[in-house]
Coordinates of C-alpha atoms and ligand atoms in Angstrom, one line a residue:
M7 CA -7.5 -20.2 -5.5
F8 CA -6.5 -17.8 -2.8
R9 CA -2.9 -17.1 -3.8
L10 CA -3.8 -16.7 -7.4
E11 CA -6.5 -14.2 -6.7
V12 CA -4.0 -12.1 -4.6
F13 CA -1.4 -12.5 -7.4
K14 CA -3.8 -11.0 -9.9
K15 CA -4.2 -7.8 -7.7
A16 CA -0.3 -7.8 -7.1
S17 CA 0.2 -8.1 -10.9
L18 CA -1.9 -5.0 -11.7
C19 CA 0.1 -3.1 -9.1
R20 CA 3.5 -4.4 -10.2
N21 CA 2.9 -3.8 -13.8
F22 CA 1.4 -0.4 -13.2
E23 CA 4.6 0.6 -11.2
N24 CA 6.9 -0.9 -13.9
E25 CA 5.2 1.2 -16.6
T26 CA 5.2 4.3 -14.4
F27 CA 8.9 3.7 -13.9
K28 CA 9.3 3.9 -17.6
Q29 CA 7.2 7.0 -18.0
L30 CA 9.4 8.6 -15.3
Q31 CA 12.5 7.9 -17.3
N32 CA 10.9 9.1 -20.4
K33 CA 10.1 12.3 -18.6
N34 CA 6.4 12.0 -19.4
I35 CA 5.8 12.3 -15.6
K36 CA 7.2 15.6 -14.1
I37 CA 6.2 15.4 -10.5
P38 CA 7.7 13.5 -7.4
T39 CA 6.4 9.9 -7.7
Y40 CA 6.5 7.3 -5.0
L41 CA 6.6 3.9 -6.4
S42 CA 5.3 1.0 -4.2
A43 CA 6.8 -1.9 -6.3
G44 CA 8.0 -4.6 -4.0
Q45 CA 5.4 -3.8 -1.3
E46 CA 2.3 -4.7 -3.4
Y47 CA 1.6 -7.9 -1.6
I48 CA 0.4 -6.0 1.5
A49 CA -2.4 -4.0 -0.1
A50 CA -3.3 -6.9 -2.5
T51 CA -3.7 -9.5 0.3
I52 CA -5.7 -7.1 2.5
A53 CA -7.9 -5.9 -0.2
N54 CA -8.6 -9.5 -1.2
Y55 CA -9.6 -10.4 2.5
V56 CA -12.0 -7.3 2.7
E57 CA -13.6 -8.6 -0.6
Q58 CA -14.0 -12.0 0.8
I59 CA -15.7 -10.9 4.1
G60 CA -17.8 -8.4 2.1
E61 CA -17.2 -5.3 4.3
S62 CA -17.4 -1.7 3.1
V63 CA -14.2 0.0 4.6
D64 CA -12.9 3.4 4.8
I65 CA -9.2 3.6 3.7
F66 CA -6.6 6.1 4.7
I67 CA -3.3 5.9 2.7
Q68 CA 0.1 7.3 2.9
H69 CA 2.1 8.9 0.0
R70 CA 3.3 5.4 -1.3
G71 CA -0.2 4.5 -2.1
H72 CA -0.5 3.4 -5.8
S73 CA -0.7 -0.3 -4.9
T74 CA -3.3 0.3 -2.3
Y75 CA -5.5 2.5 -4.6
L76 CA -5.3 -0.2 -7.3
S77 CA -5.8 -3.2 -5.0
F78 CA -9.0 -1.6 -3.5
G79 CA -10.4 -0.9 -7.0
G80 CA -9.2 2.6 -7.8
D81 CA -9.4 3.4 -11.5
P82 CA -6.0 3.1 -13.3
S83 CA -6.9 5.7 -15.9
E84 CA -7.7 8.2 -13.2
L85 CA -4.4 7.5 -11.5
I86 CA -2.4 7.9 -14.8
K87 CA -4.2 11.3 -15.4
E88 CA -3.3 12.4 -11.9
L89 CA 0.4 11.5 -12.5
L90 CA 0.2 13.6 -15.7
G91 CA -1.3 16.5 -13.9
D92 CA -4.6 16.4 -15.7
K93 CA -7.7 18.0 -14.1
S94 CA -9.7 14.8 -14.5
G95 CA -7.2 12.8 -12.5
C96 CA -8.3 11.1 -9.3
A97 CA -7.3 14.2 -7.1
N98 CA -8.2 16.7 -9.8
G99 CA -4.5 16.8 -11.1
M100 CA -3.6 18.7 -7.8
G101 CA -2.6 15.8 -5.5
G102 CA -0.1 14.0 -7.6
S103 CA 1.4 10.7 -6.7
A104 CA 1.5 11.3 -2.9
S105 CA -2.1 12.4 -2.4
I106 CA -4.2 10.1 -4.6
Q107 CA -7.8 9.4 -3.5
S108 CA -11.1 7.7 -4.8
I109 CA -14.3 8.9 -3.6
E110 CA -16.2 5.9 -5.1
K111 CA -13.9 3.5 -3.2
N112 CA -13.7 5.4 0.1
I113 CA -9.9 6.0 -0.3
Y114 CA -8.9 9.1 1.5
G115 CA -5.7 10.7 0.1
H116 CA -2.7 11.8 2.2
D117 CA -1.9 15.4 2.9
G118 CA 2.0 15.0 2.9
L119 CA 2.5 15.3 6.7
M120 CA 3.8 11.9 7.7
G121 CA 1.5 10.2 10.2
S122 CA -1.4 12.6 9.9
N123 CA -3.4 9.9 8.3
V124 CA -3.3 7.9 11.4
T125 CA -4.8 10.6 13.4
I126 CA -7.3 11.6 10.7
G127 CA -8.3 8.0 10.1
V128 CA -8.8 7.3 13.8
G129 CA -10.9 10.5 14.2
S130 CA -13.0 9.4 11.2
C131 CA -13.6 6.0 12.7
Y132 CA -14.4 7.5 16.1
A133 CA -17.3 9.4 14.5
S134 CA -18.4 6.9 11.8
K135 CA -17.7 3.5 13.7
R136 CA -17.2 2.2 10.2
P137 CA -14.5 -0.5 9.6
T138 CA -11.4 1.6 8.7
I139 CA -8.0 0.7 7.4
I140 CA -5.0 2.9 8.0
F141 CA -1.9 2.2 6.0
V142 CA 1.2 4.0 7.5
G143 CA 5.0 3.6 6.9
D144 CA 7.4 2.4 9.6
S145 CA 8.8 6.0 9.9
A146 CA 5.4 7.9 9.9
V147 CA 4.2 5.7 12.7
E148 CA 7.0 7.1 14.9
E149 CA 5.2 10.5 15.0
D150 CA 3.9 11.4 18.5
Y151 CA 0.4 12.2 17.1
A152 CA 0.3 8.8 15.4
L153 CA 1.1 6.9 18.5
A154 CA -1.4 8.9 20.6
S155 CA -4.1 8.1 18.0
I156 CA -3.4 4.3 18.3
G157 CA -3.9 4.8 22.1
W158 CA -7.3 6.5 21.5
A159 CA -8.4 3.6 19.2
A160 CA -7.5 1.1 21.9
T161 CA -9.4 3.2 24.5
K162 CA -12.5 3.5 22.3
K163 CA -12.1 0.0 21.0
L164 CA -12.5 1.2 17.4
P165 CA -12.8 -1.1 14.4
V166 CA -9.5 0.1 12.9
L167 CA -6.9 -2.0 11.2
F168 CA -3.5 -0.4 11.3
V169 CA -1.2 -1.7 8.7
V170 CA 2.4 -0.6 9.1
E171 CA 4.1 -1.0 5.8
D172 CA 7.6 -1.7 7.3
N173 CA 10.1 -1.4 4.5
N174 CA 12.8 -0.6 7.2
L175 CA 13.4 2.8 5.6
S176 CA 12.7 6.4 6.2
I177 CA 13.9 7.7 2.7
L178 CA 17.4 6.1 3.3
T179 CA 17.6 5.9 7.1
E180 CA 17.3 2.4 8.5
K181 CA 14.9 1.6 11.5
K182 CA 17.8 0.6 13.8
V183 CA 19.2 4.2 13.5
R184 CA 15.9 5.8 14.3
R185 CA 14.5 3.8 17.2
S186 CA 15.0 1.1 19.8
W187 CA 11.5 -0.1 20.0
N188 CA 9.0 -2.1 17.9
I189 CA 5.6 -0.7 17.0
H190 CA 3.7 -4.0 17.6
E191 CA 5.1 -4.0 21.1
V192 CA 4.1 -0.4 21.7
A193 CA 0.7 -1.0 20.4
Q194 CA 0.4 -4.2 22.6
G195 CA 1.2 -1.8 25.6
F196 CA -1.9 0.1 24.6
G197 CA -4.0 -3.1 24.6
V198 CA -4.1 -3.4 20.8
K199 CA -3.8 -6.9 19.4
S200 CA -0.6 -6.6 17.3
F201 CA 1.6 -8.8 15.1
D202 CA 4.9 -8.6 13.4
V203 CA 4.6 -10.6 10.1
I204 CA 6.2 -10.8 6.7
D205 CA 4.4 -9.9 3.5
D206 CA 3.6 -13.5 2.7
P207 CA -0.1 -13.5 1.6
N208 CA -0.9 -16.7 3.8
D209 CA 0.6 -15.1 6.9
I210 CA -1.3 -11.8 6.4
D211 CA -4.6 -13.5 5.7
F212 CA -4.2 -15.9 8.5
C213 CA -3.6 -12.9 11.0
L214 CA -6.7 -11.1 9.7
S215 CA -9.0 -14.2 9.7
D216 CA -7.8 -15.6 13.0
N217 CA -8.3 -12.3 14.8
D218 CA -11.7 -11.2 13.6
A219 CA -10.5 -7.9 12.0
F220 CA -12.9 -4.9 12.4
K221 CA -14.3 -6.0 15.7
E222 CA -11.6 -4.2 17.6
P223 CA -8.4 -2.4 16.9
I224 CA -5.6 -4.5 15.4
L225 CA -2.2 -3.6 14.3
L226 CA -0.1 -5.5 11.7
N227 CA 3.6 -4.5 11.2
I228 CA 4.3 -6.1 7.8
N229 CA 7.9 -6.4 6.9
T230 CA 8.4 -5.7 3.2
I231 CA 11.1 -4.6 0.7
R232 CA 10.9 -1.3 -1.4
K233 CA 12.1 -2.3 -4.9
Y234 CA 12.8 1.2 -6.2
W235 CA 14.0 4.6 -4.9
H236 CA 12.1 6.6 -2.2
A237 CA 11.0 8.9 -5.0
G238 CA 11.5 8.7 -8.8
A239 CA 12.8 5.9 -11.0
G240 CA 15.9 4.3 -9.7
I241 CA 17.0 1.0 -8.1
D242 CA 19.3 0.8 -5.0
D243 CA 20.0 -3.0 -5.1
P244 CA 18.8 -5.1 -7.9
N245 CA 19.4 -8.3 -6.0
V246 CA 17.0 -7.9 -3.1
F247 CA 14.2 -10.6 -2.4
D248 CA 11.2 -10.0 -4.6
R249 CA 8.0 -11.3 -3.2
Y250 CA 6.1 -10.9 -6.5
E251 CA 8.7 -12.8 -8.6
D252 CA 8.9 -15.5 -5.9
E253 CA 5.0 -16.0 -5.9
M254 CA 5.1 -16.0 -9.8
K255 CA 7.7 -18.8 -9.7
D256 CA 5.8 -20.9 -7.2
L257 CA 2.4 -20.4 -8.8
G258 CA 3.8 -21.4 -12.3
Q259 CA 2.5 -20.8 -15.8
Q260 CA -1.0 -19.6 -14.8
A261 CA 0.7 -16.7 -12.9
V262 CA 3.2 -16.0 -15.8
D263 CA 0.2 -15.8 -18.2
I264 CA -1.6 -13.4 -15.8
H265 CA 1.6 -11.3 -15.6
E266 CA 1.9 -11.0 -19.3
E267 CA -1.8 -10.2 -19.9
T268 CA -1.7 -7.6 -17.2
K269 CA 1.4 -6.1 -18.7
I270 CA -0.2 -5.7 -22.1
Y271 CA -3.4 -4.2 -20.4
V272 CA -1.4 -1.6 -18.3
R273 CA 0.6 -0.5 -21.3
G274 CA -2.7 0.0 -23.3
V275 CA -4.2 2.2 -20.5
W276 CA -1.1 4.2 -20.3
E277 CA -0.8 4.7 -24.2
E278 CA -4.5 5.7 -24.3
Q279 CA -4.1 8.3 -21.6
L280 CA -0.7 9.6 -23.2
N281 CA -2.4 9.9 -26.6
Q282 CA -5.3 12.0 -25.0
Q283 CA -2.9 14.6 -23.5
Ligands
TPP319 C1 6.1 15.3 9.6 C2 7.0 15.0 8.4 N1 8.3 14.8 8.6 C3 9.0 14.6 7.5 C4 8.6 14.5 6.3 C5 9.5 14.2 5.0 N2 9.4 12.9 4.6 C6 8.6 12.5 3.5 S1 8.5 10.8 3.3 C7 9.5 10.5 4.6 C8 9.8 9.2 5.0 C9 8.6 8.3 5.3 O1 9.0 7.0 5.6 P1 7.9 5.9 5.9 O2 6.8 6.4 6.7 O3 8.6 4.7 6.5 O4 7.3 5.7 4.4 P2 8.0 5.0 3.1 O5 8.5 6.3 2.4 O6 9.1 4.2 3.5 O7 7.0 4.4 2.4 C10 9.8 11.7 5.2 C11 10.7 11.6 6.4 C12 7.2 14.8 6.1 N3 6.7 14.7 4.9 N4 6.5 14.9 7.2
MG320 MG1 9.4 3.1 5.4

C-alpha cells in the first residue's frame, strides 16, 4: 500500500533525527547539525515515486538533507560516522551534517552557499540530460543565481524536478518578511510547470504522476513544518502540526509497529557506531 510504503521511509528519517537529537544533547555530536524532522514526507514520497517509475536520478541536496539522503537509500551508518567526524563517513568526515553525499546513490552534497546546488544541478543536467532532482529551501531559492538557473532549465527543457522545501523560514525569518512573490508563480513565468502543494503524500505523488516528471522541468513548492531548531537540538513550538504523527494515527497499528521496529533499528546502528569510535 502506497501510504504505508512512504511511511516506512518517513519512519527511518524521523527515528534517525530523533536519535540524532539525543546524541546532540549528549554532546556526542560536536558539529553544527541541521535536523530535517517534520519535513521527511517530502523526500520519502518523492523517493518512493522514483522507485516506482524505476528511474536512475541525480540528486542535489541542501544543508537540511538527512531525510533526503536516507529516503534515497543513503547508508545510515555512513551518515552517523559523518556526524561523528569519522574519516569513513559519507563525506570523509569533512562535510558534516550540511554536506552529506552518497556516490553510490548519485547524491551530491551541498557546499554551504545557499542556492548553489540549483545552479550546479541545472548545469549538471544540461551536460548529462539525466533525470535530476534539486532540493532547495524556500530561502535559498530566492538567490539570483538560483532563479536564473530555473530560467535556463526552462529554456533548455531540461528533465529537472525542482523541489522547494517550504518551511516558511530562513533560520527564524518568515517568508512574508523576505518577499512579496511566490516561487511557483515566478517559475510559471519562466514557462516551468509549477505547483504549490502541502506535504501530504497523496498530493505530492499525484502532482508527479499527473505531470510526467522528468520529461520537462517541473517545480513543486511543498509547504511543510520544521519540527526542530534551524541547527542543533531544540524545539520552538511543541504544538505544531506533525505530518508523521498524523499519518501514523491514520494508518493505525501497522504503522505504530513499523515506528517501534525502526526506532530499535536506528538506536542499534547508533550504538554500534558510537562503540566503534
Ligand atoms: C548565500 C548564503 N547566504 C546566507 C547563508 C546563511 N544561511 C545558512 S542556512 C540559511 C537559511 C536557509 O533557509 P532555507 O533555504 O529556507 O533552508 P532551511 O534552513 O529552512 O531548510 C542561511 C540564510 C548562506 N549559507 N549562504
Ligand atoms: Mg526554509
